[in-house]
Short mmCIF file of C-alpha atoms in Angstrom, two decimals:
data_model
loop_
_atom_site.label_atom_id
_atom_site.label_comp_id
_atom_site.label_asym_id
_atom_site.label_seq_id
_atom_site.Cartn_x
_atom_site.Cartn_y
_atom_site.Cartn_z
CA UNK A 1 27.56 -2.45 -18.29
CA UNK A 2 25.97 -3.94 -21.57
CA UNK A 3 23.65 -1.65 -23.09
CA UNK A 4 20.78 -4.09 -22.27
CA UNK A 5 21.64 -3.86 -18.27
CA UNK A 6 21.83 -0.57 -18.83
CA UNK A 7 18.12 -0.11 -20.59
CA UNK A 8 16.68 -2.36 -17.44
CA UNK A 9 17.98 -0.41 -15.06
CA UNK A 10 16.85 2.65 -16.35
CA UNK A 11 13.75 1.18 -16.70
CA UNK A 12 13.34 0.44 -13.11
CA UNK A 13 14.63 3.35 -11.59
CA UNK A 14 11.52 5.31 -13.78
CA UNK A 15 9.37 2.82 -12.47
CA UNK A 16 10.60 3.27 -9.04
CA UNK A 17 10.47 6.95 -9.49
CA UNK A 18 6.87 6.85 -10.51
CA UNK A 19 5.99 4.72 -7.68
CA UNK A 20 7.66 7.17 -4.97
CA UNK A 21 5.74 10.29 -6.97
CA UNK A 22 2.49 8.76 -6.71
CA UNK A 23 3.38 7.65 -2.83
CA UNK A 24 3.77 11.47 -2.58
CA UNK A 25 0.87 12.86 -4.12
CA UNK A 26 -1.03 10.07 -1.98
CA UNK A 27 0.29 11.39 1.38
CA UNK A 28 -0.25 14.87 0.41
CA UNK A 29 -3.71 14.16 -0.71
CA UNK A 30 -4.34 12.20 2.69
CA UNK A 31 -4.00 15.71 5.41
CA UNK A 32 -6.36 17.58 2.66
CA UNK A 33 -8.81 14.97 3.67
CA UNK A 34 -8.12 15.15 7.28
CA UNK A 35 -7.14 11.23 7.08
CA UNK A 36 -3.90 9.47 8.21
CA UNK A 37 -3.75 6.08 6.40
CA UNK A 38 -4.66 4.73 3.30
CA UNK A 39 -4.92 0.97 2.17
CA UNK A 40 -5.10 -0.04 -1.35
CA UNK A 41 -7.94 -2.62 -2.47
CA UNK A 42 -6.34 -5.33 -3.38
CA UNK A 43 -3.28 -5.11 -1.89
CA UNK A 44 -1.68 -8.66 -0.32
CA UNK A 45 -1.46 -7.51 3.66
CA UNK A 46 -0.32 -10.98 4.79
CA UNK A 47 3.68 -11.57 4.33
CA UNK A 48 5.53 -15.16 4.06
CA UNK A 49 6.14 -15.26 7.70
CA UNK A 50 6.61 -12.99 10.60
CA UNK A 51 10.73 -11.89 9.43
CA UNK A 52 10.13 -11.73 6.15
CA UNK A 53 8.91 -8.76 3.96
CA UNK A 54 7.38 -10.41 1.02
CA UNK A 55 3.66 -10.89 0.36
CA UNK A 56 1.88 -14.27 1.35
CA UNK A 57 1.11 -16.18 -2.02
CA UNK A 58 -1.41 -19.17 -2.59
CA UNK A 59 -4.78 -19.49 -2.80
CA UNK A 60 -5.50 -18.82 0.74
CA UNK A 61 -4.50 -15.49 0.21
CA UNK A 62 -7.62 -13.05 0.28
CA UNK A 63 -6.93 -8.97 -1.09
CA UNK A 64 -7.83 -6.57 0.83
CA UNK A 65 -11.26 -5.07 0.57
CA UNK A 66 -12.31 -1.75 1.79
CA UNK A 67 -15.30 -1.48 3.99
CA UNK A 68 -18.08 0.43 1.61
CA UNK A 69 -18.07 3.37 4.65
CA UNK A 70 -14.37 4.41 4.32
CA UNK A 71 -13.80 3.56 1.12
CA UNK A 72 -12.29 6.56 -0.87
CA UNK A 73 -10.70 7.34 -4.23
CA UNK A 74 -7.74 9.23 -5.55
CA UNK A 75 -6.10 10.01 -8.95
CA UNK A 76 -2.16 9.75 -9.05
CA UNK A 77 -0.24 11.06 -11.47
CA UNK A 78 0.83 7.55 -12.21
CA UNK A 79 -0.87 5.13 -11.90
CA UNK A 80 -4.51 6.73 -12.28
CA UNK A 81 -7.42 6.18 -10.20
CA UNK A 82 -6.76 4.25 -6.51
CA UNK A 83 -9.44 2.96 -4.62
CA UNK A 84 -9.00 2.05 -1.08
CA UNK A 85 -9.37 2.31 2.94
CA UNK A 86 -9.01 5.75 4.48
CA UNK A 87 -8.13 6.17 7.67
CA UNK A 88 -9.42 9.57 9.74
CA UNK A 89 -7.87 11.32 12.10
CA UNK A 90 -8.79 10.82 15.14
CA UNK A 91 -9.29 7.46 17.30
CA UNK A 92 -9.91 4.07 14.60
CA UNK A 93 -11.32 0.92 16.32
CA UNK A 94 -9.78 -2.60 14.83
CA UNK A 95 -12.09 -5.44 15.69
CA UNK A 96 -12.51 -9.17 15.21
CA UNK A 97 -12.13 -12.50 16.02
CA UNK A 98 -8.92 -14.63 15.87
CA UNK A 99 -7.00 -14.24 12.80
CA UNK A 100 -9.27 -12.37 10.83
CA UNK A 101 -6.22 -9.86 9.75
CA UNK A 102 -6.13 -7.02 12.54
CA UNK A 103 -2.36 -7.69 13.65
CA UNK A 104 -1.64 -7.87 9.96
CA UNK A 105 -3.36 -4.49 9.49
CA UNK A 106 -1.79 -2.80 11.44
CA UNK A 107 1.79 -3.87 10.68
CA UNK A 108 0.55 -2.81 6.65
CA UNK A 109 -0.13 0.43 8.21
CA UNK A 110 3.08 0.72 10.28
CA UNK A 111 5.27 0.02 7.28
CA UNK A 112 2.99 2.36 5.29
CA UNK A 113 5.47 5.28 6.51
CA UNK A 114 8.25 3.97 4.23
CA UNK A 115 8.15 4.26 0.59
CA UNK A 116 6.68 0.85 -1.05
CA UNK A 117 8.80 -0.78 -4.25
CA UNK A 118 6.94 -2.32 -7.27
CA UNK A 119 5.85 -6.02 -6.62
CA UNK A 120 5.87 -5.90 -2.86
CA UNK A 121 2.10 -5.90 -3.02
CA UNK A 122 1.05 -3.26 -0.77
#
């Protein structure tokens, strides 16, 4: 490999490595809060389609937005200060009308189990 390929994928492994440390420290810091989820404000929920993995783009596209009452902060070694959705233990109620985003919630959340890459917006 060319010593430029080289540098870039050194580069991304670290940032993949700091990604996977903060998802760490996140989960840790989730039980010593007695919660179970966490979603990031900001974060794109909605993917390109219902097969596909990658974040919905255009400017339909609305971040998520913690409600003020579970809305809860952590510092990550990281990336710094995180501001989000926590989810207690416990039983959660999801509620809306029609495609206002609770399907899409909770597939976020399911996939929230596996480790997250940089740019996949979540």
């Amino acid at each position: 490999l060319s010593p430029v390929c080289l540098g870039s994928l050194r580069r991304a492994a670290s940032i993949n490595a700091e990604y996977m440390g903060d998802q760490e420290c996140l989960r840790n810091a989730l039980s010593d809060r007695n919660l179970v989820a966490f979603v990031r404000d900001g974060a794109i929920l909605p993917r390109e389609s219902g097969i596909c993995h990658k974040p919905m783009k255009g400017s339909n596209v609305v971040a998520f937005e913690s409600p003020e009452s579970l809305r809860v902060s952590f510092d990550l070694p990281n990336c710094g200060k995180v501001t989000g959705m926590g989810i207690k233990e416990g039983v959660t109620l999801i509620v809306g009308g029609g495609f206002h985003g609770k399907s899409t919630l909770l597939q976020a959340l399911e996939f929230g189990i596996y480790n997250h890459i940089p740019g996949d917006s979540r």
